[in-house]
Coordinates of C-alpha atoms in Angstrom, one line a residue:
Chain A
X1 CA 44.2 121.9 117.2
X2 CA 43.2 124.5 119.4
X3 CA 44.0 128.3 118.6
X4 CA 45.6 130.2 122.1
X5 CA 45.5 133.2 120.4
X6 CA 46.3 134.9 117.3
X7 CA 47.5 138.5 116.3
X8 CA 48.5 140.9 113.5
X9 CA 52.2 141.4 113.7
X10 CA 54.1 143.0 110.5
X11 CA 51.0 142.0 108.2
X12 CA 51.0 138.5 109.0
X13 CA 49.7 136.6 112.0
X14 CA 51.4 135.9 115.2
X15 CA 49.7 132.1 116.5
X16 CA 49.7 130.4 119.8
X17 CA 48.2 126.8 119.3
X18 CA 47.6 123.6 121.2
X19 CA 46.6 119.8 120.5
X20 CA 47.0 116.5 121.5
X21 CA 50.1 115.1 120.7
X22 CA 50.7 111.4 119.9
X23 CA 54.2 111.3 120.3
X24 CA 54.7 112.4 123.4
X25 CA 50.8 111.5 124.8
X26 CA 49.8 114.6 126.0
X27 CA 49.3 118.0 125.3
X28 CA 51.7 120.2 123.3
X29 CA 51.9 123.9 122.9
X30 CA 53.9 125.5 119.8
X31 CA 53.8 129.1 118.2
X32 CA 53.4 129.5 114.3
X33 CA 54.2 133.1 112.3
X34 CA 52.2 133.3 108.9
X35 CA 53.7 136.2 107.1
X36 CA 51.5 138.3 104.0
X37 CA 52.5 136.4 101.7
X38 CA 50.1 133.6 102.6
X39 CA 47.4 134.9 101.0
X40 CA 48.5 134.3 97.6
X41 CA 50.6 131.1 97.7
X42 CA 51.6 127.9 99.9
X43 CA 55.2 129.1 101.8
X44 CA 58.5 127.7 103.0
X45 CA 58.5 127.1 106.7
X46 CA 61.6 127.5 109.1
X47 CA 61.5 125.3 112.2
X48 CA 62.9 127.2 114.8
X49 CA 64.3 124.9 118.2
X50 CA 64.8 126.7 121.7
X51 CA 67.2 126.1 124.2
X52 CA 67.0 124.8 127.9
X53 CA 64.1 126.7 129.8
X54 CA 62.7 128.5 126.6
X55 CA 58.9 127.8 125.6
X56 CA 57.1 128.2 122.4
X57 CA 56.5 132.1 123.5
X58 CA 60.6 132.9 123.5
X59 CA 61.4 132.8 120.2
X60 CA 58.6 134.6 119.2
X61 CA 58.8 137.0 121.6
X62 CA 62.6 138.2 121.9
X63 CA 64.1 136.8 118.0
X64 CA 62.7 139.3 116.3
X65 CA 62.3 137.4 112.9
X66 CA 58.9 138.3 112.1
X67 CA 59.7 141.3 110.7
X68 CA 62.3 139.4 107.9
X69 CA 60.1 136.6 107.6
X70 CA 57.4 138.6 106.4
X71 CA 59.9 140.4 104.1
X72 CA 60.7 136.7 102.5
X73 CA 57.7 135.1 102.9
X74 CA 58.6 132.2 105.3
X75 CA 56.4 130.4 108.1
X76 CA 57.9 129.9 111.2
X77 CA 57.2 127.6 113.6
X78 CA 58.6 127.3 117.4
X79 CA 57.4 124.2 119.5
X80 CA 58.2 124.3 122.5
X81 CA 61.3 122.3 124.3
X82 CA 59.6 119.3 126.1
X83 CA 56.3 117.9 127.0
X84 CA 55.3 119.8 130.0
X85 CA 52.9 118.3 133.0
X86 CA 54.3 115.1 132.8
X87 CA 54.1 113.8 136.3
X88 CA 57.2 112.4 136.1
X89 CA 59.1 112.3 139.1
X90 CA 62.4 114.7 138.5
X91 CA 60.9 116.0 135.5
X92 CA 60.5 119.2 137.5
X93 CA 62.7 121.9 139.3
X94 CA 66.3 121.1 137.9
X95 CA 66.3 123.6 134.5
X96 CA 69.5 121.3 133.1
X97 CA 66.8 118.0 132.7
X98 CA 63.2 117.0 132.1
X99 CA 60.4 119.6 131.4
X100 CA 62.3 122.0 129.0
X101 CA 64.8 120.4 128.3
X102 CA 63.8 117.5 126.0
X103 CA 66.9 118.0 124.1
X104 CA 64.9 116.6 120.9
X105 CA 65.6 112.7 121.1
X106 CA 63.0 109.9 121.6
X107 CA 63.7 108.5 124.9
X108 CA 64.2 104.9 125.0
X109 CA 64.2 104.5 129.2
X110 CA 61.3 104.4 131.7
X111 CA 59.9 106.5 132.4
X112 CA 61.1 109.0 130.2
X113 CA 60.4 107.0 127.0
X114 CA 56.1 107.3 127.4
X115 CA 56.4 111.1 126.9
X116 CA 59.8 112.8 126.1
X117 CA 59.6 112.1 122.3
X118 CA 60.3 115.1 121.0
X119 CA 62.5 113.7 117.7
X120 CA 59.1 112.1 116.6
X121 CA 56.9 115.2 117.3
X122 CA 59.3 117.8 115.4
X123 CA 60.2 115.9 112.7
X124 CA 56.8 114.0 112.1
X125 CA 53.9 115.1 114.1
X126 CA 54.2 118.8 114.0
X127 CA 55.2 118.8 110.3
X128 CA 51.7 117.1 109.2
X129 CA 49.9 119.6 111.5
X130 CA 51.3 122.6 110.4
X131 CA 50.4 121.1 106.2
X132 CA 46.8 120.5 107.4
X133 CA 46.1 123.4 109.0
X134 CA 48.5 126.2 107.4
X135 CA 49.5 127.6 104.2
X136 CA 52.5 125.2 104.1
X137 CA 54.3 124.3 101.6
X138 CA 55.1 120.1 102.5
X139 CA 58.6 120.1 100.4
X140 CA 60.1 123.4 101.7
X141 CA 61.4 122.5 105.2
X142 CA 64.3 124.1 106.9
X143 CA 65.7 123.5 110.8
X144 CA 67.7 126.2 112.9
X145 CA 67.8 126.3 116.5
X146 CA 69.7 127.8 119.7
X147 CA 72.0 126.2 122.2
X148 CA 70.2 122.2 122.9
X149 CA 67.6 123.8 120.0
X150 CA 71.3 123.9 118.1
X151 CA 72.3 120.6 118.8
X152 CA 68.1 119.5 118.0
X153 CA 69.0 121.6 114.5
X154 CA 72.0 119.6 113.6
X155 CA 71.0 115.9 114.5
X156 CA 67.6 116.1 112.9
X157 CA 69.1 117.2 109.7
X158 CA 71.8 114.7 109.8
X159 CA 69.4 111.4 111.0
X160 CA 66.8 112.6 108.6
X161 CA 68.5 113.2 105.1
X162 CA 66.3 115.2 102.8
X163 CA 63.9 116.1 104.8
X164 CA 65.2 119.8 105.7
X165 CA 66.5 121.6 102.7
X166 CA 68.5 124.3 105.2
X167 CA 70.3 123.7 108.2
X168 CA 71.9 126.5 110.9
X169 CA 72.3 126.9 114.5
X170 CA 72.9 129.3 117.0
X171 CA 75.2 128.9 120.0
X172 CA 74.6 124.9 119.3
X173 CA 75.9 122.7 121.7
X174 CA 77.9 121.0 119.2
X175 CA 79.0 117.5 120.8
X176 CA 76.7 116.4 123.6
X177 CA 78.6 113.3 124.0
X178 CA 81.8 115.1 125.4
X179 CA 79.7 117.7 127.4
X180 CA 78.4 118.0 130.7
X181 CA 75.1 118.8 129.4
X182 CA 74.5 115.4 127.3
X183 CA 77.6 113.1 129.1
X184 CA 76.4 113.5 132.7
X185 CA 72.8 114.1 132.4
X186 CA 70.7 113.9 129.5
X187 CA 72.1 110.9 127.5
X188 CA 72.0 108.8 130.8
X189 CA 68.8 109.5 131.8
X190 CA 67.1 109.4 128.4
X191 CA 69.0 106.7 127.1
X192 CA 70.7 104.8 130.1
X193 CA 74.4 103.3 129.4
X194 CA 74.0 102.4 125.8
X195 CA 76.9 104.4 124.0
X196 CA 76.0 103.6 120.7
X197 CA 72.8 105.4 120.9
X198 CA 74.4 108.3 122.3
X199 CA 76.9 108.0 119.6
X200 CA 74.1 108.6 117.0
X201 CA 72.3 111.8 118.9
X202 CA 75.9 114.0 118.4
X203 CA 76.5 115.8 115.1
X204 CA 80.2 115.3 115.4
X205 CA 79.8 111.6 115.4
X206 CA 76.5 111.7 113.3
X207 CA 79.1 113.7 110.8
X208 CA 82.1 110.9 111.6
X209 CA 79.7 107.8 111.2
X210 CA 79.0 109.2 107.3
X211 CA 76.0 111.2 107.9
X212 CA 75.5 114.3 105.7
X213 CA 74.0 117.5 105.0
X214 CA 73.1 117.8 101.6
X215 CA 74.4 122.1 101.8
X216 CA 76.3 124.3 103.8
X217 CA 75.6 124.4 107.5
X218 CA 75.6 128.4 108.7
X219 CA 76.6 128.3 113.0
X220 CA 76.9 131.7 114.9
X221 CA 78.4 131.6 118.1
X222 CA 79.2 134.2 120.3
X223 CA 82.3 134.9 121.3
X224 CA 81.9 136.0 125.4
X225 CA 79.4 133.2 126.0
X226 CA 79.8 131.3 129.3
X227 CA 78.8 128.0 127.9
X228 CA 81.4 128.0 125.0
X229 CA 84.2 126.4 126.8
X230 CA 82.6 123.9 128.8
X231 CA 79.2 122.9 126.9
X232 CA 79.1 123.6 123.5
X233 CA 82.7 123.5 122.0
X234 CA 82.3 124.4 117.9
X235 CA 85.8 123.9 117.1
X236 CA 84.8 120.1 117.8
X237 CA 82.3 121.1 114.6
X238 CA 84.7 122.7 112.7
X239 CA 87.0 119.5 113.5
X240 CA 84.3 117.1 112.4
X241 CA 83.4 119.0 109.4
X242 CA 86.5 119.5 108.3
X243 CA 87.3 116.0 108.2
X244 CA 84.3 114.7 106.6
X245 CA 84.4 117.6 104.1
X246 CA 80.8 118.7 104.8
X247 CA 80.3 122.4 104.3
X248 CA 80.4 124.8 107.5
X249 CA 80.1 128.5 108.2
X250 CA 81.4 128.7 111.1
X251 CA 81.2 132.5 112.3
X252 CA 82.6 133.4 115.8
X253 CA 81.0 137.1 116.8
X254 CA 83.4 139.1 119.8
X255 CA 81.9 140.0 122.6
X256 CA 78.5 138.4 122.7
X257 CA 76.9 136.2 125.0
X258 CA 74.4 133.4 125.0
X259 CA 71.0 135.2 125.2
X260 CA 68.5 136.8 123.0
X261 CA 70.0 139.4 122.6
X262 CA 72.8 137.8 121.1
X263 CA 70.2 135.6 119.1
X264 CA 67.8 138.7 117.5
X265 CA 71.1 140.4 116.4
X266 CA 71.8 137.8 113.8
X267 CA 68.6 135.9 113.2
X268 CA 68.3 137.9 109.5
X269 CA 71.4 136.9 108.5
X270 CA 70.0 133.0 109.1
X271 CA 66.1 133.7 107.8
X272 CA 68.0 134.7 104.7
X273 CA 70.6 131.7 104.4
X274 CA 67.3 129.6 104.9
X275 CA 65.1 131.3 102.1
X276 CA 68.3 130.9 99.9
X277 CA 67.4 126.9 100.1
X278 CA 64.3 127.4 100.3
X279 CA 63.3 129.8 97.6
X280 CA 62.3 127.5 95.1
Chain B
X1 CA 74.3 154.6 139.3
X2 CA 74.6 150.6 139.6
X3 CA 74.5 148.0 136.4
X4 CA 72.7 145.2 136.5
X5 CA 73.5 144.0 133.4
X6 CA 75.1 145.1 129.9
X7 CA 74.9 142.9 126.9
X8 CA 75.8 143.4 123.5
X9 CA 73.2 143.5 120.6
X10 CA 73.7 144.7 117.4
X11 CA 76.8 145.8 117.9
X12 CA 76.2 148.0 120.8
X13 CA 75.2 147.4 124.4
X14 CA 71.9 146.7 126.0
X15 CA 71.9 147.5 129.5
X16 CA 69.8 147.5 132.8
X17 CA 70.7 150.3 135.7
X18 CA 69.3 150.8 138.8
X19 CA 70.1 154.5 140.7
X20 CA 68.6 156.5 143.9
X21 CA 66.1 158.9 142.4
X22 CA 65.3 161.7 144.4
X23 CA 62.3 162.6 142.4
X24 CA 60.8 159.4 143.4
X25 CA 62.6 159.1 146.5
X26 CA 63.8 155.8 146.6
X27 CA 65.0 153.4 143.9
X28 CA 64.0 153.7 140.0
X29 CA 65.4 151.0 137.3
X30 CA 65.8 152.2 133.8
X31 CA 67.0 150.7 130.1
X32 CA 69.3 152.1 128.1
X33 CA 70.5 150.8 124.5
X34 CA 73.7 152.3 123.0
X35 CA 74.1 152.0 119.3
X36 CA 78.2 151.3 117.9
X37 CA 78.2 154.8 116.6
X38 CA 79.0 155.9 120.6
X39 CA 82.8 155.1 120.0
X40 CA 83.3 158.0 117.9
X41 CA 80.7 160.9 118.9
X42 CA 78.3 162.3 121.4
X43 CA 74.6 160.5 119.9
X44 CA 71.0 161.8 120.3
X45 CA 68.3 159.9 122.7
X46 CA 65.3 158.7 122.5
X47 CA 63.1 158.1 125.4
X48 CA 60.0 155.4 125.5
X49 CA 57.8 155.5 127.9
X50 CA 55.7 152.4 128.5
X51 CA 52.3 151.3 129.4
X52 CA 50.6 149.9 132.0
X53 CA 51.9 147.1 133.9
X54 CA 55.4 147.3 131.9
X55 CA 59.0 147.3 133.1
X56 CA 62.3 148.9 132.1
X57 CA 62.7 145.2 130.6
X58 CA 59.3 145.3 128.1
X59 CA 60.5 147.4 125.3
X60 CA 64.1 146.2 125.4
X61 CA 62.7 142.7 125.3
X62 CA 59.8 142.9 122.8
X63 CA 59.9 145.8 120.5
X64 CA 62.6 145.1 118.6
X65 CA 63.8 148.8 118.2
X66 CA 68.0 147.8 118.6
X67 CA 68.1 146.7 115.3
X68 CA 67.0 150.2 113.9
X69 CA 68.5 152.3 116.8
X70 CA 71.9 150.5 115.6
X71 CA 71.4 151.7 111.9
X72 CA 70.5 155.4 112.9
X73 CA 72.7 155.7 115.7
X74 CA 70.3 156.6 118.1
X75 CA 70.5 156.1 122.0
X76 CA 67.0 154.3 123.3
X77 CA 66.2 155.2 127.1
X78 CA 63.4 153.1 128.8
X79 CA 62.4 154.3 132.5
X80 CA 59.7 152.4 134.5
X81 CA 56.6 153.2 134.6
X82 CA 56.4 154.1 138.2
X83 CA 58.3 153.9 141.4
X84 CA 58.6 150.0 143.3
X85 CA 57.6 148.8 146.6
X86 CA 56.9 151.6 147.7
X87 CA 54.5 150.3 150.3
X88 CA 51.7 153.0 149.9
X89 CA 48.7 150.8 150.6
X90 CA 46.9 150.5 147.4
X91 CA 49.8 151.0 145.2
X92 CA 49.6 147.2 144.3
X93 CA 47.2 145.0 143.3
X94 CA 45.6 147.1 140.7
X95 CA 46.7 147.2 137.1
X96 CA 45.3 150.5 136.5
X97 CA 46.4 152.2 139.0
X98 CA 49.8 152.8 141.5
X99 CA 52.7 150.8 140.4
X100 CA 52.9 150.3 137.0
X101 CA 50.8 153.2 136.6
X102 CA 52.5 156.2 137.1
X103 CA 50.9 158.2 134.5
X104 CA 54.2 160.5 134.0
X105 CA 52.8 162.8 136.1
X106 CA 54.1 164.3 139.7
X107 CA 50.9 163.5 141.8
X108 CA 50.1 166.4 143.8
X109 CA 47.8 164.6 146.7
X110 CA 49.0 162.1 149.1
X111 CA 50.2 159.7 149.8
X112 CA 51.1 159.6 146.3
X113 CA 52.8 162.9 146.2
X114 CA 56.2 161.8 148.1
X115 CA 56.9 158.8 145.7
X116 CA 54.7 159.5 142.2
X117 CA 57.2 161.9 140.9
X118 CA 57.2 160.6 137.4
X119 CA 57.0 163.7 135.4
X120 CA 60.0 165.3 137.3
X121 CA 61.9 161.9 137.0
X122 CA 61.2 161.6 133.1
X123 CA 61.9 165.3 132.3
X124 CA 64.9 166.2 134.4
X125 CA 66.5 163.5 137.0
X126 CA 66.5 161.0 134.1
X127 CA 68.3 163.0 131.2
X128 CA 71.0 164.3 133.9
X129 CA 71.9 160.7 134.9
X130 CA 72.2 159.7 131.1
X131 CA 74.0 162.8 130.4
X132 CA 76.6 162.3 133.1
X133 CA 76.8 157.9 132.6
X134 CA 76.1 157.6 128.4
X135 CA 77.5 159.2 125.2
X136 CA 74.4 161.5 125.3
X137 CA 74.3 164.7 123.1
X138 CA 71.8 167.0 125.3
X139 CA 70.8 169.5 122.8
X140 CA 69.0 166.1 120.9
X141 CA 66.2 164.4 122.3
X142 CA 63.2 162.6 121.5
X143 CA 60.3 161.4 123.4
X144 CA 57.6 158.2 122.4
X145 CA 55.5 155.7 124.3
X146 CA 53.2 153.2 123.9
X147 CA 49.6 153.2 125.5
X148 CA 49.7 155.3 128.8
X149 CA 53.3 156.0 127.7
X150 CA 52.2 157.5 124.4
X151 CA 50.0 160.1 127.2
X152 CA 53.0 160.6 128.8
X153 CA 55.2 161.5 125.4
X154 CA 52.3 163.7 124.3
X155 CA 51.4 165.6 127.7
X156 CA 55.4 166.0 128.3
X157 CA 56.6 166.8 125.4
X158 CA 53.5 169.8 125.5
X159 CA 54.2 170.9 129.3
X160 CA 58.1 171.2 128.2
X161 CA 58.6 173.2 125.1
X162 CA 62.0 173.4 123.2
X163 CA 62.8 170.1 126.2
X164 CA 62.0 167.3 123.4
X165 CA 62.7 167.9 119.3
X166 CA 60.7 165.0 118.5
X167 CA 57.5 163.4 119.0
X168 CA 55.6 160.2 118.3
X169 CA 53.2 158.0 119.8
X170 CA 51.7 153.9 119.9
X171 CA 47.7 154.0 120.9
X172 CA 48.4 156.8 123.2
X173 CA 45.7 157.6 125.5
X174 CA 44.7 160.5 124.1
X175 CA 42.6 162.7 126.2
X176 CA 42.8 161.2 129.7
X177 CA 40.1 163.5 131.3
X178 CA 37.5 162.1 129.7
X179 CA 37.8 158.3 129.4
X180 CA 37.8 156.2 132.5
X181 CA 41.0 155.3 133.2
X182 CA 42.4 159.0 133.4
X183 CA 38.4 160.6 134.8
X184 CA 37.8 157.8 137.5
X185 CA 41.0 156.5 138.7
X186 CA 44.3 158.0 138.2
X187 CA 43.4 161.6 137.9
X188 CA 40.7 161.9 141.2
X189 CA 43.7 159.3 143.0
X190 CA 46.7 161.5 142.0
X191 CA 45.5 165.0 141.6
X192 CA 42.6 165.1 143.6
X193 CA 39.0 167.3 142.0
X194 CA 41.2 170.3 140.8
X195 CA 40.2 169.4 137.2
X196 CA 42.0 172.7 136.9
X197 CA 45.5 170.4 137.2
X198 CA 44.2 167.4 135.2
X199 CA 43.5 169.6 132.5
X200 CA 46.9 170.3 132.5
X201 CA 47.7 166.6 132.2
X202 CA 45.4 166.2 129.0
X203 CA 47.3 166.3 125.4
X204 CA 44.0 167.8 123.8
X205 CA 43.2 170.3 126.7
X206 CA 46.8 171.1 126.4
X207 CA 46.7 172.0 122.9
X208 CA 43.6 174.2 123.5
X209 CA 45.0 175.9 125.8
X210 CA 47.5 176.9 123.7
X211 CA 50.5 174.6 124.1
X212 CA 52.7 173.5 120.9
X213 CA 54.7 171.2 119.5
X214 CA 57.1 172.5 117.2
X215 CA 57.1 169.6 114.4
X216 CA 54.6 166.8 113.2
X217 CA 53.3 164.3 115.7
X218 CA 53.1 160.4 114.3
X219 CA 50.6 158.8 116.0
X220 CA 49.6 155.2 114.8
X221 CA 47.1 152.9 116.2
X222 CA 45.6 149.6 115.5
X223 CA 42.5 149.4 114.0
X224 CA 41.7 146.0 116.0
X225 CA 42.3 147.6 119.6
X226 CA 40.0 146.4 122.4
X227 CA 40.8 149.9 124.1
X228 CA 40.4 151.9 121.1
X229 CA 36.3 152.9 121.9
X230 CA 36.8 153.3 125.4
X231 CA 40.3 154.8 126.2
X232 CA 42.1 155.8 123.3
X233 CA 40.1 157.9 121.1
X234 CA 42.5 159.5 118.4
X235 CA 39.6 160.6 116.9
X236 CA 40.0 163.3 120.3
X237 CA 43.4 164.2 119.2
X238 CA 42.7 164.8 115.6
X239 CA 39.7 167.2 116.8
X240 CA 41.9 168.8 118.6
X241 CA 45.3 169.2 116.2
X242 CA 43.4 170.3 113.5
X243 CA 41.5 172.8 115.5
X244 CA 44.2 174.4 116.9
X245 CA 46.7 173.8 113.8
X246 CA 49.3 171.4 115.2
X247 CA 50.8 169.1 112.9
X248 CA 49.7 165.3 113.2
X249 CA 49.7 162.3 110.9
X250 CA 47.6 159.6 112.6
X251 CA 47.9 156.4 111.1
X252 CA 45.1 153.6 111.8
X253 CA 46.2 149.8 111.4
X254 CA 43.7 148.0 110.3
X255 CA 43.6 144.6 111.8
X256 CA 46.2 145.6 115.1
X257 CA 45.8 144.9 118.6
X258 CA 47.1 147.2 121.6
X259 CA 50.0 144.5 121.6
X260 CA 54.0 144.6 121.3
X261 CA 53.5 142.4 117.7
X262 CA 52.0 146.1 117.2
X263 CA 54.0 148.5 118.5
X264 CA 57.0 146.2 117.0
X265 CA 55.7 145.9 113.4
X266 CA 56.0 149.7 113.6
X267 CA 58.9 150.8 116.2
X268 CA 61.1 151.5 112.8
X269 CA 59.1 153.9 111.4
X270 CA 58.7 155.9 114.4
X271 CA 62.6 155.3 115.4
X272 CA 63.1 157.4 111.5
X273 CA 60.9 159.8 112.6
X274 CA 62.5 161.4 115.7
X275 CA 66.6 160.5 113.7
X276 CA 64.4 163.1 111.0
X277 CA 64.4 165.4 113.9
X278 CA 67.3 164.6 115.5
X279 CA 70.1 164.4 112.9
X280 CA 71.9 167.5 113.8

């Protein structure tokens, strides 16, 4: 693991890191934030998962959570949204597909399935890096994530029970089976034709088909964002988890968008609904 | 005045604005943040002036200073740091100097002198356009900055007295005349050798000569700061205060950089400090 840089930010250190990554054969960037409290004891960390475009430098830069995860004591860690320098033809110039926008599965078609493995390195790879080489607690492990980092939030928690103790999303694009964003592009491309494992990368069906989250799943969405009719669709959530009778907090906010600064105006309220899990 | 773009965050409204500045004579784009308390009353304003290389967009973007703003009820005002394409030859290219580098000074020789207006801009065009377009209360306003912004508060704030109730600064340049980026570059470019006039520029000459400010000056600066020896210099500024009995509580940060994780890890405490101020 290489260190990009590292800097004091509210009494804790700001990281920038790189290393060779297995799962997706190449090199991989992601950001770490180790509050105060590290010097005294092994903390919960937060995975954090960005949307289309972002890199491991947007959360960190525009969320703002440093300052309340220094107040609770929580590590958080953003990777960034794909493998980048892939050579992969069409992996580049189209921001909806390919080079960030990994939309956290393992590929399973050529040639997408050699590098875009992003369910592997977030819920495997980077885990046992951040334990070796920071002050990590191993059993105290909670997912959020914004817009596709929404969706990544949701489906890791439900295909991996028990390995995140806390679960919320912002903006998440909630069914990526019955949106543009998965139906059209993604699921094809990464996946080809084979429905079934489609059916198994959408919350609402992961939900449906009996998977659970062992707590109460906190979503903000905002309520003038130009995605919300056509891509991410909560009420399908609310539909789904209603049914199944797993726990939602489904909060709709007037009048904000999709961006950051939609994202940095609630991020406390979801550092604290992950320290709640993840205080002991 | 034309919007570019107005989002909400914390409750208010972050927006981007773009007017014809006669100061500057052309185009200037500017940042303004306005807190929830704006339904009901006429709020005080805060003005940040940046560093070099920044944009209207870097404080909005990574200082984290809505959150607090939207507590306190405080309008935050972000100009550029110089005027834009304004084709003088030499005005790009160079960090140090031109655009990006304004120095929040009205440069006396040319060709700077028909377009490097920033002192005028700062101190009167701006505060009319916000007065006539925002919830602005006049009588209250505060001025910070960060770097050569935290010169520009300083050097305003003691060229106008009575303009500015409150002051504070982030690893401002602190005596420009004699470190190299005010001696060599912008000073000889902008004003000329009339050291006469870049005295005038100069928050310790300033305060020698006899200029006030009528309250305490926070000043806080990282400890870790690569320009701390060579352009900084508090140490300058506390000579200076203390000889000539103006109030000043420097604060050294041990272990900070000249970074936004800096100035962010304190923006709150210096946003309380000028609401002090400007409460009534």
């Amino acid at each position: 693991m290489e260190t990009i840089s590292e800097q004091r930010c509210f009494g804790g250190m700001q990281g920038f890191y790189r290393h060779e990554s297995r799962a997706c054969d190449g090199p991989m960037a992601f950001a770490v934030y180790v509050p105060p409290q590290a010097a005294h004891a092994k903390l919960p960390v937060l995975y954090y998962l960005a949307g289309l475009t972002c890199t491991p430098e947007t959360f960190p830069v525009k969320a703002g959570a440093q300052r309340v995860a220094a107040q609770l004591g929580l590590i958080l860690v953003a990777p960034d949204t794909s493998p980048r320098d892939t050579g992969i033809e069409g992996a580049i110039g189209d921001w909806e597909f390919g080079e960030g926008a990994g939309f956290y599965v393992d590929a399973t078609r050529a040639p997408w399935s050699s590098r875009f493995r992003m369910e592997t390195y977030v819920t495997e790879e980077l885990p046992a890096l951040i334990a070796e080489n920071f002050p990590a607690d191993g059993q105290r492990r909670g997912i959020m994530g914004h817009s596709m980092g929404g969706h990544g939030a949701l489906t890791l928690a439900l295909r991996h029970p028990g390995r995140y103790r806390s679960l919320s999303a912002l903006a998440p694009i909630c069914s990526p089976t019955r949106v543009p964003w998965g139906e059209r592009r993604i699921f094809a491309m990464y996946f080809g034709e084979d429905r079934t494992e489609w059916r198994s990368h959408d919350a609402c069906e992961l939900l449906r088909d009996g998977a659970r989250f062992d707590g109460e799943i906190l979503v903000d969405q905002g309520g003038s964002d130009p995605f919300l009719q056509e891509q991410l669709r909560p009420e399908f959530l609310e539909t789904a988890c209603s049914e199944t009778g797993q726990p939602l907090r489904l909060r709709m906010q007037a009048g904000y968008d999709h961006s950051y600064w939609f994202v940095q105006s609630f991020i406390e309220d979801h550092l604290r609904h992950h320290m709640q899990a993840l205080r002991n």
